PDB file of C-alpha atoms in Angstrom:
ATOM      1  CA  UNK A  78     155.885 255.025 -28.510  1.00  0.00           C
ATOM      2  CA  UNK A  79     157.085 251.448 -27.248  1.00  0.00           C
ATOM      3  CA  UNK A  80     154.673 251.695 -24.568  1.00  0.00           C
ATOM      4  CA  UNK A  81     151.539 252.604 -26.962  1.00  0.00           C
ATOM      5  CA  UNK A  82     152.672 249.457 -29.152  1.00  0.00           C
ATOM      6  CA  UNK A  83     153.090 247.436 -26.524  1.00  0.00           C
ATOM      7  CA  UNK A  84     149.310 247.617 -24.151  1.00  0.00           C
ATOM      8  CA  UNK A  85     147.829 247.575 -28.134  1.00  0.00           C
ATOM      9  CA  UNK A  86     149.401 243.924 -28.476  1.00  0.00           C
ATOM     10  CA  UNK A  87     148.758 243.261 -24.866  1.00  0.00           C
ATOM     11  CA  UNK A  88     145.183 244.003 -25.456  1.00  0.00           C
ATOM     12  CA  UNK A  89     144.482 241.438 -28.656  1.00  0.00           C
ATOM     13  CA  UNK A  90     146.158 238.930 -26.450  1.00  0.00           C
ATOM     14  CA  UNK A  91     144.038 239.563 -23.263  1.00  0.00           C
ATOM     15  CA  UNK A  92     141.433 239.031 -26.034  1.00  0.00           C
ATOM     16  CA  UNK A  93     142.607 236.181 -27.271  1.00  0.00           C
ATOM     17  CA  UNK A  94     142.671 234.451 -23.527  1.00  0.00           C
ATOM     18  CA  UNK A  95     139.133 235.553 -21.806  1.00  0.00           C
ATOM     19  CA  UNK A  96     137.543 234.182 -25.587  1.00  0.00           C
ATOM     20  CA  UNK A  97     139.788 230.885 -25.590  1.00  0.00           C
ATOM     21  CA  UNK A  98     137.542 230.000 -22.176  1.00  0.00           C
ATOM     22  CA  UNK A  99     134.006 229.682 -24.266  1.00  0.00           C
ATOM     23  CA  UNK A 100     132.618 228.015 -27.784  1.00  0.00           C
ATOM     24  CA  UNK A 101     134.240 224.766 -29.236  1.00  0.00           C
ATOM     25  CA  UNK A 102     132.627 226.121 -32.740  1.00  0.00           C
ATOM     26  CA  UNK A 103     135.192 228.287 -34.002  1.00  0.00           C
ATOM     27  CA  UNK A 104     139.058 228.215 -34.647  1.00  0.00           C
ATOM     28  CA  UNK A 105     141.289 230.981 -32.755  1.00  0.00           C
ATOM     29  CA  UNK A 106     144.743 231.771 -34.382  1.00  0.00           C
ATOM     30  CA  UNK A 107     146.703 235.148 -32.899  1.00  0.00           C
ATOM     31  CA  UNK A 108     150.065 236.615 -33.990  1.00  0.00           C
ATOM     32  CA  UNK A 109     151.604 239.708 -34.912  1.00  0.00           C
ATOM     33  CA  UNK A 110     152.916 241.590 -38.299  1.00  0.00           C
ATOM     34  CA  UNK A 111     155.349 244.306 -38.915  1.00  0.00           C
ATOM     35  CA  UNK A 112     155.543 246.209 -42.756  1.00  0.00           C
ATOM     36  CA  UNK A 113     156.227 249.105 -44.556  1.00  0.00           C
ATOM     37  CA  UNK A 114     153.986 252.381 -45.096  1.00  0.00           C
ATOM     38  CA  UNK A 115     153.480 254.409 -47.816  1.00  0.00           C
ATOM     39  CA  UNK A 116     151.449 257.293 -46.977  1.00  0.00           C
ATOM     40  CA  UNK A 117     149.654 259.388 -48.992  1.00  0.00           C
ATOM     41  CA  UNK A 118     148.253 262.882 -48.436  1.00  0.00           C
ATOM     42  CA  UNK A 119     149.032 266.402 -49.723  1.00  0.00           C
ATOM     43  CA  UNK A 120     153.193 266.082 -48.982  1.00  0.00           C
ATOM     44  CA  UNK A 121     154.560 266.699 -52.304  1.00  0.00           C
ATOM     45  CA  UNK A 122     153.794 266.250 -56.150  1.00  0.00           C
ATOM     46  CA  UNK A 123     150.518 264.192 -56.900  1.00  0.00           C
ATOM     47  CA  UNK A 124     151.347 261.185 -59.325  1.00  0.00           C
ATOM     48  CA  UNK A 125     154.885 261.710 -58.691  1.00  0.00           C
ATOM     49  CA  UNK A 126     157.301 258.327 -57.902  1.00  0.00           C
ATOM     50  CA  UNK A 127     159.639 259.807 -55.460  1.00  0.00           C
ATOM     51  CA  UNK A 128     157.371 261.367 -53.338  1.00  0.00           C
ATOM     52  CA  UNK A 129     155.060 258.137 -53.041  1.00  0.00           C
ATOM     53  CA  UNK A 130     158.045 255.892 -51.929  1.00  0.00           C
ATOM     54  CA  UNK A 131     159.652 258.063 -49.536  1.00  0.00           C
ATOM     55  CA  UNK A 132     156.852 259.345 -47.617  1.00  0.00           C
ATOM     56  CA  UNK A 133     157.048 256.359 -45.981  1.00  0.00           C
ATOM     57  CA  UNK A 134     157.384 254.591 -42.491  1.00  0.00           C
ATOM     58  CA  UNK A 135     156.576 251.417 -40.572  1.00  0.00           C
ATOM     59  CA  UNK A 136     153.495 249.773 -38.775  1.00  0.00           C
ATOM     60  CA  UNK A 137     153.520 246.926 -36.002  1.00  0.00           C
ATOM     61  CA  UNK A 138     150.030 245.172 -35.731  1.00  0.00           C
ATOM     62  CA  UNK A 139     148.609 242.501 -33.043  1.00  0.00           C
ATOM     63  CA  UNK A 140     145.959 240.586 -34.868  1.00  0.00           C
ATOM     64  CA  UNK A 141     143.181 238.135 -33.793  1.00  0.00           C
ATOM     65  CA  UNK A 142     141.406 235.777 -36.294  1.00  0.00           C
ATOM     66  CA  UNK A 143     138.301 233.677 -35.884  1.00  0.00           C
ATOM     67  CA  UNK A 144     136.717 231.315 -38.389  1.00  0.00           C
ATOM     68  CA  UNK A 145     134.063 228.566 -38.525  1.00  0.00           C
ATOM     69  CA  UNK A 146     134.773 225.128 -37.023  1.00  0.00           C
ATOM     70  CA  UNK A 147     132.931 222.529 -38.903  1.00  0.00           C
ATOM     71  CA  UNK A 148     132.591 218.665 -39.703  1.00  0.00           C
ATOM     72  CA  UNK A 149     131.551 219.844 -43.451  1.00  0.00           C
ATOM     73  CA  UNK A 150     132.166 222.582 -46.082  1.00  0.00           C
ATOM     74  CA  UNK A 151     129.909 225.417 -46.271  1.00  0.00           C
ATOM     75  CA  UNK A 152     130.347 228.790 -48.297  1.00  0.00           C
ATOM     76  CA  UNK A 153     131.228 230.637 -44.631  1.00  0.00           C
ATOM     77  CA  UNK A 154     133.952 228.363 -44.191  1.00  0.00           C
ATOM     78  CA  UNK A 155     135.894 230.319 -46.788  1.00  0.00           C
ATOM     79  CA  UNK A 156     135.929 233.385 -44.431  1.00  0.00           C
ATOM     80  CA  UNK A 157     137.947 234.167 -41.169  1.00  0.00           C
ATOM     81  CA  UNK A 158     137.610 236.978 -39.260  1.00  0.00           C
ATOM     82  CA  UNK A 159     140.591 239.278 -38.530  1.00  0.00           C
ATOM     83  CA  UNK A 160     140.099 241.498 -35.310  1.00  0.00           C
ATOM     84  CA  UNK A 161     143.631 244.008 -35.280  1.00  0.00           C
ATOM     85  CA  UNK A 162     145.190 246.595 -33.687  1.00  0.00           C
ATOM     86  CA  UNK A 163     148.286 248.411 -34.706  1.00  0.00           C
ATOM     87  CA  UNK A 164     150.610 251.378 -34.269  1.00  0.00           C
ATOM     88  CA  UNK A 165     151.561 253.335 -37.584  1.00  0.00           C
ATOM     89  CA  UNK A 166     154.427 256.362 -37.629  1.00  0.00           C
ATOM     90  CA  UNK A 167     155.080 257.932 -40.957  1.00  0.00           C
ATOM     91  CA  UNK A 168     157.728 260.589 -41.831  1.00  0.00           C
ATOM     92  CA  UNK A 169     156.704 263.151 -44.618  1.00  0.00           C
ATOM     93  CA  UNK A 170     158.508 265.434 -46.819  1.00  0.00           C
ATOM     94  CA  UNK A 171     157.994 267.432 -50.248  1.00  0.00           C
ATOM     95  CA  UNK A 172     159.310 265.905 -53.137  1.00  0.00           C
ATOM     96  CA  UNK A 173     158.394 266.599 -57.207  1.00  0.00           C
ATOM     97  CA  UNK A 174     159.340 268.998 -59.619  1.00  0.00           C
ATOM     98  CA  UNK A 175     158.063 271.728 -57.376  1.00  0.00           C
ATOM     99  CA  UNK A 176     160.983 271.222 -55.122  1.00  0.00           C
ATOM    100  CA  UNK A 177     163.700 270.867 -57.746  1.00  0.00           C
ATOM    101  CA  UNK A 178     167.177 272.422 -56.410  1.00  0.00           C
ATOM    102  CA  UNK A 179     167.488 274.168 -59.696  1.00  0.00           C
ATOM    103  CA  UNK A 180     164.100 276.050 -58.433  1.00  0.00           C
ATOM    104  CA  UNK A 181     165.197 278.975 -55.890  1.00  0.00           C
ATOM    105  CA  UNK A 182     161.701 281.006 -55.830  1.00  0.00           C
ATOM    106  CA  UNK A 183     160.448 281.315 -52.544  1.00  0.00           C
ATOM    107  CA  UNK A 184     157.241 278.660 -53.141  1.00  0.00           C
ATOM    108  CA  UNK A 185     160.112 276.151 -53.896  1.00  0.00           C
ATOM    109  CA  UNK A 186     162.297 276.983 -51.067  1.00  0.00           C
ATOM    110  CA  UNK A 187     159.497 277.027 -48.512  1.00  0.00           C
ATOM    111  CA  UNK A 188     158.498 273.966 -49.700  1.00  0.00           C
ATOM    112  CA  UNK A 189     161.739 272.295 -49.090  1.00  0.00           C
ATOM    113  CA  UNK A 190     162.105 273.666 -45.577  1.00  0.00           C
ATOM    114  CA  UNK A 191     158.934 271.919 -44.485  1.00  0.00           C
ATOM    115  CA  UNK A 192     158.764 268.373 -42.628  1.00  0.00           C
ATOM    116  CA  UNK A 193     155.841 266.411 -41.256  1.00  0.00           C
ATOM    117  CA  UNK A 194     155.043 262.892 -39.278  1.00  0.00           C
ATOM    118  CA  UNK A 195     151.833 261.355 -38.652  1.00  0.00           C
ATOM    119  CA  UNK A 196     151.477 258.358 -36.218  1.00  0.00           C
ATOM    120  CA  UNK A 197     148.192 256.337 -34.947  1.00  0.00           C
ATOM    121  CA  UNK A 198     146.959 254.039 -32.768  1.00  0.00           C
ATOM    122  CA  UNK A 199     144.207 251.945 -34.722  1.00  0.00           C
ATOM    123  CA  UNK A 200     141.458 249.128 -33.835  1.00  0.00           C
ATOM    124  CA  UNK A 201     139.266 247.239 -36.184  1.00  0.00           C
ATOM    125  CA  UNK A 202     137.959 244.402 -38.295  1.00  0.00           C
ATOM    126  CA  UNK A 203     139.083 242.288 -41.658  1.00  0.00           C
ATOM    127  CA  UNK A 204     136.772 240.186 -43.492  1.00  0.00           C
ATOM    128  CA  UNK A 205     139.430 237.605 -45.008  1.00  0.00           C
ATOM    129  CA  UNK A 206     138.011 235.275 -48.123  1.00  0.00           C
ATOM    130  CA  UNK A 207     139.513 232.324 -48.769  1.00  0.00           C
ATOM    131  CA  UNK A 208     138.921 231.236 -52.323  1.00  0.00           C
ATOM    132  CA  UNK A 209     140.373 227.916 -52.166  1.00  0.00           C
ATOM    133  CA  UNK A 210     140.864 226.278 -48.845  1.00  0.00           C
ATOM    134  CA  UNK A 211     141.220 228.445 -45.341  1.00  0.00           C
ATOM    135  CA  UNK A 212     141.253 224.765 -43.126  1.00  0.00           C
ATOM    136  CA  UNK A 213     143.783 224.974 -40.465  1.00  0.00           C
ATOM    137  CA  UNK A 214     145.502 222.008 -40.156  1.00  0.00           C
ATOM    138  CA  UNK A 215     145.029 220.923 -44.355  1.00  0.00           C
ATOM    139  CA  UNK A 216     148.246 220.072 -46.325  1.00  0.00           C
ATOM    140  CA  UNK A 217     148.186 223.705 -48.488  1.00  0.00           C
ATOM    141  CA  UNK A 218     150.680 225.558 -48.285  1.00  0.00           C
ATOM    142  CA  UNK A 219     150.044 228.228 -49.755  1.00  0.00           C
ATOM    143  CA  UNK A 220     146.677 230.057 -48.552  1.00  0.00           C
ATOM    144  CA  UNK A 221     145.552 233.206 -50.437  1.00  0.00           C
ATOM    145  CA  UNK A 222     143.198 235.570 -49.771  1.00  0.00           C
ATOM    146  CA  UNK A 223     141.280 238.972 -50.542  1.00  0.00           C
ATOM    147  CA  UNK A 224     140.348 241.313 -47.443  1.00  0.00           C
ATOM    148  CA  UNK A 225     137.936 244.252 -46.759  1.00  0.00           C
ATOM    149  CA  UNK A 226     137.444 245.881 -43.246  1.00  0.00           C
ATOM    150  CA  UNK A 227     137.455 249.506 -41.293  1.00  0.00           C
ATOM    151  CA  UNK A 228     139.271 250.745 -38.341  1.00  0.00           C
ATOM    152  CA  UNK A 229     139.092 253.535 -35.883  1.00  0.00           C
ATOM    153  CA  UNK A 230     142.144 255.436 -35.672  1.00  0.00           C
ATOM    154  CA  UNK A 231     143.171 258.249 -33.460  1.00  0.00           C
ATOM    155  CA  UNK A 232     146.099 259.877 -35.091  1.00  0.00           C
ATOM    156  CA  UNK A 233     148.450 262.947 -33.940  1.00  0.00           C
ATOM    157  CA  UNK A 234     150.420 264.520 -36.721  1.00  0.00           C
ATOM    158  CA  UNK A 235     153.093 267.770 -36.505  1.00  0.00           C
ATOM    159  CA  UNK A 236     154.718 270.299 -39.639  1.00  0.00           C
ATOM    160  CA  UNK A 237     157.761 271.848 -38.935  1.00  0.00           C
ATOM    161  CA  UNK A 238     159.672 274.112 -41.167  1.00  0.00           C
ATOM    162  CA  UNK A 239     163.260 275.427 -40.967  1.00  0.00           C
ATOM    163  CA  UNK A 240     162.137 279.101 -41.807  1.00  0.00           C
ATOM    164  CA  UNK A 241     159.838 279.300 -39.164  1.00  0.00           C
ATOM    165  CA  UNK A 242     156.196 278.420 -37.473  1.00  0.00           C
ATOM    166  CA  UNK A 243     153.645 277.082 -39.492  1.00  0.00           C
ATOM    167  CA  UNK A 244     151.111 279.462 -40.726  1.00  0.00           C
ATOM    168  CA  UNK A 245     153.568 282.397 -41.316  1.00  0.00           C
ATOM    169  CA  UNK A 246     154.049 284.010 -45.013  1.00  0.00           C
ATOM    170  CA  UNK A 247     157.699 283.566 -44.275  1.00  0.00           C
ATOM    171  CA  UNK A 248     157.511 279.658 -43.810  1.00  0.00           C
ATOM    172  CA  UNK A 249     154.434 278.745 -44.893  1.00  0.00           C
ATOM    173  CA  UNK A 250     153.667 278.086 -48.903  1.00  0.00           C
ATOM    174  CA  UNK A 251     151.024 280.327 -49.989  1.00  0.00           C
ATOM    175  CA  UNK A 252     148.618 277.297 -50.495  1.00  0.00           C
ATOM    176  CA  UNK A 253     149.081 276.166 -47.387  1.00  0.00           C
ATOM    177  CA  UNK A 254     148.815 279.133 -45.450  1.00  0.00           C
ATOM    178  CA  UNK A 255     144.803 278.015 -44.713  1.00  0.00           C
ATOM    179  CA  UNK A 256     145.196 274.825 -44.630  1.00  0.00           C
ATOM    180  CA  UNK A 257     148.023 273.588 -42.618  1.00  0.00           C
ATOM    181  CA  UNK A 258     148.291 272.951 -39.036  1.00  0.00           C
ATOM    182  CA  UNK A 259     151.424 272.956 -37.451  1.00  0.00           C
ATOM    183  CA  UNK A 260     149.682 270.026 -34.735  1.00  0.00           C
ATOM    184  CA  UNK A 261     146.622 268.303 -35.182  1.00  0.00           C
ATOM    185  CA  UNK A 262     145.086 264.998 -33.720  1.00  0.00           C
ATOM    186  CA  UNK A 263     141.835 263.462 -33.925  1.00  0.00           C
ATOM    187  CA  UNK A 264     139.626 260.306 -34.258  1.00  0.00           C
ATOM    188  CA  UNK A 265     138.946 259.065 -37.806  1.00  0.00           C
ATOM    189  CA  UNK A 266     137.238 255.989 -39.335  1.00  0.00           C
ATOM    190  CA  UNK A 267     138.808 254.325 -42.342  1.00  0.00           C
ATOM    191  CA  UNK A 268     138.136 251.321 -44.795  1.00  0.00           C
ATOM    192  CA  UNK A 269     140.774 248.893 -46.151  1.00  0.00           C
ATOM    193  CA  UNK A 270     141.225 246.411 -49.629  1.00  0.00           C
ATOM    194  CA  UNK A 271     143.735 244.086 -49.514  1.00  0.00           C
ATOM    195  CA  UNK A 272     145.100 240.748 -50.780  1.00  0.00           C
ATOM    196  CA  UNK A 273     147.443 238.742 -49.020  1.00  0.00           C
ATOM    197  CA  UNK A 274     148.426 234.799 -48.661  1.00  0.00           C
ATOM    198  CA  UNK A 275     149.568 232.854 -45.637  1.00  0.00           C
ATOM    199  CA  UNK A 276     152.128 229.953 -46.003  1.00  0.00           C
ATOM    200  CA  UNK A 277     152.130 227.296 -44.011  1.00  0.00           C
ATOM    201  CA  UNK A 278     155.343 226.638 -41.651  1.00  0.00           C
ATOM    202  CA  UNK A 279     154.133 223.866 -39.739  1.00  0.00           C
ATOM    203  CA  UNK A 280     150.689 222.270 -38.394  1.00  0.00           C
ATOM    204  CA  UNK A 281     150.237 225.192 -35.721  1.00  0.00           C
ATOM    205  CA  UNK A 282     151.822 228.191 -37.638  1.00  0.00           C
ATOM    206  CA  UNK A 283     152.116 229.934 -40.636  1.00  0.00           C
ATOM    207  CA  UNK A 284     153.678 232.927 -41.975  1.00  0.00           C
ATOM    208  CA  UNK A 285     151.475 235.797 -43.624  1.00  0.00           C
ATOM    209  CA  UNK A 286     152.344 238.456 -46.264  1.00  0.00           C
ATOM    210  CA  UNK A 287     149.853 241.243 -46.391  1.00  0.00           C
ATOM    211  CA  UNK A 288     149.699 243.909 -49.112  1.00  0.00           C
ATOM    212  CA  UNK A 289     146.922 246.966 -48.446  1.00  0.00           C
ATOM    213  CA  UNK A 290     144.956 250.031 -49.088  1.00  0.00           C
ATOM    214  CA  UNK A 291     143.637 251.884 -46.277  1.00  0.00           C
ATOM    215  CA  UNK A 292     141.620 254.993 -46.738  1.00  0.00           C
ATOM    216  CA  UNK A 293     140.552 257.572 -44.405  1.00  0.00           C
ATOM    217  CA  UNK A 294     137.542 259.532 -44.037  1.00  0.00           C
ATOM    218  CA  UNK A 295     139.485 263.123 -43.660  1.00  0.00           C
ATOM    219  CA  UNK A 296     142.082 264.635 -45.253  1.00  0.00           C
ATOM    220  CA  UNK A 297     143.534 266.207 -41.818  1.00  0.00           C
ATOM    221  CA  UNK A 298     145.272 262.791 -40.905  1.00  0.00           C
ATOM    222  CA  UNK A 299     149.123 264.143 -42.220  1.00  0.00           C
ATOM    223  CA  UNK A 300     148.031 267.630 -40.516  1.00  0.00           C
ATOM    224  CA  UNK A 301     146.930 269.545 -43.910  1.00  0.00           C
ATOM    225  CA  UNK A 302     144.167 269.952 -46.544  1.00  0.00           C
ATOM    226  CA  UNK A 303     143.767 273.079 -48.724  1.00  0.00           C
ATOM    227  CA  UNK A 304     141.582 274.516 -50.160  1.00  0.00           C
ATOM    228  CA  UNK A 305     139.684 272.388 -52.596  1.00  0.00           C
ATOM    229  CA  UNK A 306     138.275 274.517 -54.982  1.00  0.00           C
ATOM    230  CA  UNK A 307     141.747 276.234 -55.454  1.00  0.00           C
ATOM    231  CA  UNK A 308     143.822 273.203 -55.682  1.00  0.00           C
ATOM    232  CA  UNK A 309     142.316 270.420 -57.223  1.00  0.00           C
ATOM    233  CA  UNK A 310     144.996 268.536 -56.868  1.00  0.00           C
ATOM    234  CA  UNK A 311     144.791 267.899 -53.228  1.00  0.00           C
ATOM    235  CA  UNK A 312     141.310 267.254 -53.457  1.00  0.00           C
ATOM    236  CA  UNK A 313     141.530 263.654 -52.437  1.00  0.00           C
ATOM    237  CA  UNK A 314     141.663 262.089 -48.642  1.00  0.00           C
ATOM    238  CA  UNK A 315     144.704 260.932 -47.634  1.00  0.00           C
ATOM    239  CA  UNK A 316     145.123 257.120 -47.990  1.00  0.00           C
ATOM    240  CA  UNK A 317     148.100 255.039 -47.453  1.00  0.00           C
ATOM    241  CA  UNK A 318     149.470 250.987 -48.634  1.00  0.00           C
ATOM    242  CA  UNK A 319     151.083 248.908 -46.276  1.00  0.00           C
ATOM    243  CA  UNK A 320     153.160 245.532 -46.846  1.00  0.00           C
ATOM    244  CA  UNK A 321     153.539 243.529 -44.286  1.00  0.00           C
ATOM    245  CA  UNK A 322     155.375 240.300 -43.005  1.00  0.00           C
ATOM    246  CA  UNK A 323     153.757 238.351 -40.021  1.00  0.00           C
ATOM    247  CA  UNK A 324     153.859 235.168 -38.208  1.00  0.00           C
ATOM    248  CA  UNK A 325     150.738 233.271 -37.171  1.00  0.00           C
ATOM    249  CA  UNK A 326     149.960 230.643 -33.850  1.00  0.00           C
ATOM    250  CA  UNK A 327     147.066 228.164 -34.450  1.00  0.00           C
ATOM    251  CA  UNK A 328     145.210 228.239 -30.896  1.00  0.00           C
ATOM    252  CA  UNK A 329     143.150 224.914 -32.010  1.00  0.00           C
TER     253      UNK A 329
END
């Protein structure tokens, strides 16, 4: 795991150093965040509190930003542009009414006995929108912003349950029993939404607090989806929010 997080950093810095050797026009700033995940797929009771907080887990991200260096103030000046790449793990569980301990049915008790964790490597883009002032070395010190951007992400998820393997009537909830995978991996493409301010620390760096919404383009990400037209209430993709804490190096 160390070593996946680690050559995804490594790369945003080689970055950083081959594109620090050309153009005068634009300012380079690199640094790295860390934050909380909330994911959110068909683990457990849709709507419910509990199951939204603690289906949760952490993501380390190497980011990359460029944005206009000019002598005068035009409207792309309020922009930077965030390259990233970052590591996400997530640990899932069942939680809800449906898995109450008063409940000893066999739906409930199935549901209890099954864990899942979802991790993935991800590359991609922010467009960041200053609204007020994004200059480097100005007095601010507080910078907000508003974001939108995709990613790639190859992810690699795995269900486990105490009463046995995946896709047995023994372990395996009846609504899952189609629709459940005890491994799956793939490669998806996702969009993001987020706000998020920096505050300045110094000339050269800042730190940055990040809130997000990331969704993906498949509901297989967590390592189930079923059926649709049965359950209507795991008819969504999954989707997770991230916050996260970061510090930031002005390059010029």
């Amino acid at each position: 795991m160390f070593k996946r997080i680690l050559s995804t950093i490594l790369f945003l810095f080689m970055f950083t150093s081959v594109n620090a050797q050309y153009s005068d026009a634009f300012y380079k700033d690199i640094g790295i965040t860390v934050g909380l995940v909330n994911f959110k797929g068909d683990f457990g009771e849709s709507g419910n509190t509990e199951n939204y907080i603690n289906n949760s887990g952490y993501i380390i991200t190497g980011v990359y930003y460029l944005s206009t260096n000019t002598n005068y103030r035009r409207f792309i000046d309020y922009f930077k542009l965030r390259l990233e790449a970052s590591y996400m793990n997530c640990d899932l569980a069942h939680y809800g009414k449906w898995v109450d301990s008063n409940n000893q049915g066999l739906f409930a008790t199935q549901l209890r006995a099954m864990k899942g964790s979802v991790n993935s490597i991800s590359a991609g883009a922010q467009i960041e929108f200053y609204p007020f002032d994004q200059d480097e070395y100005g007095a601010d010190n507080f910078l907000p912003y508003l974001s939108f951007g995709g990613q790639v992400n190859s992810y690699n998820s795995k269900i486990t349950s105490s009463l046995g393997p995946i896709g047995s009537p023994i372990s395996t909830p009846i609504k899952y029993l189609d629709g459940a995978k005890s491994n799956s991996r793939g490669i998806v493409p996702s969009v993001s939404l987020g706000i998020g301010t920096r505050y300045k620390l110094s000339t050269y760096t800042s730190l940055v607090f990040d809130c997000r919404m990331q969704y993906y383009f498949s509901d297989w990400v967590e390592g189930m989806s079923p059926t649709k037209s049965k359950y209507p209430e795991n008819k969504s993709n999954d989707w997770l929010t991230s916050f996260s804490l970061g510090y930031i190096y002005y390059l010029k």
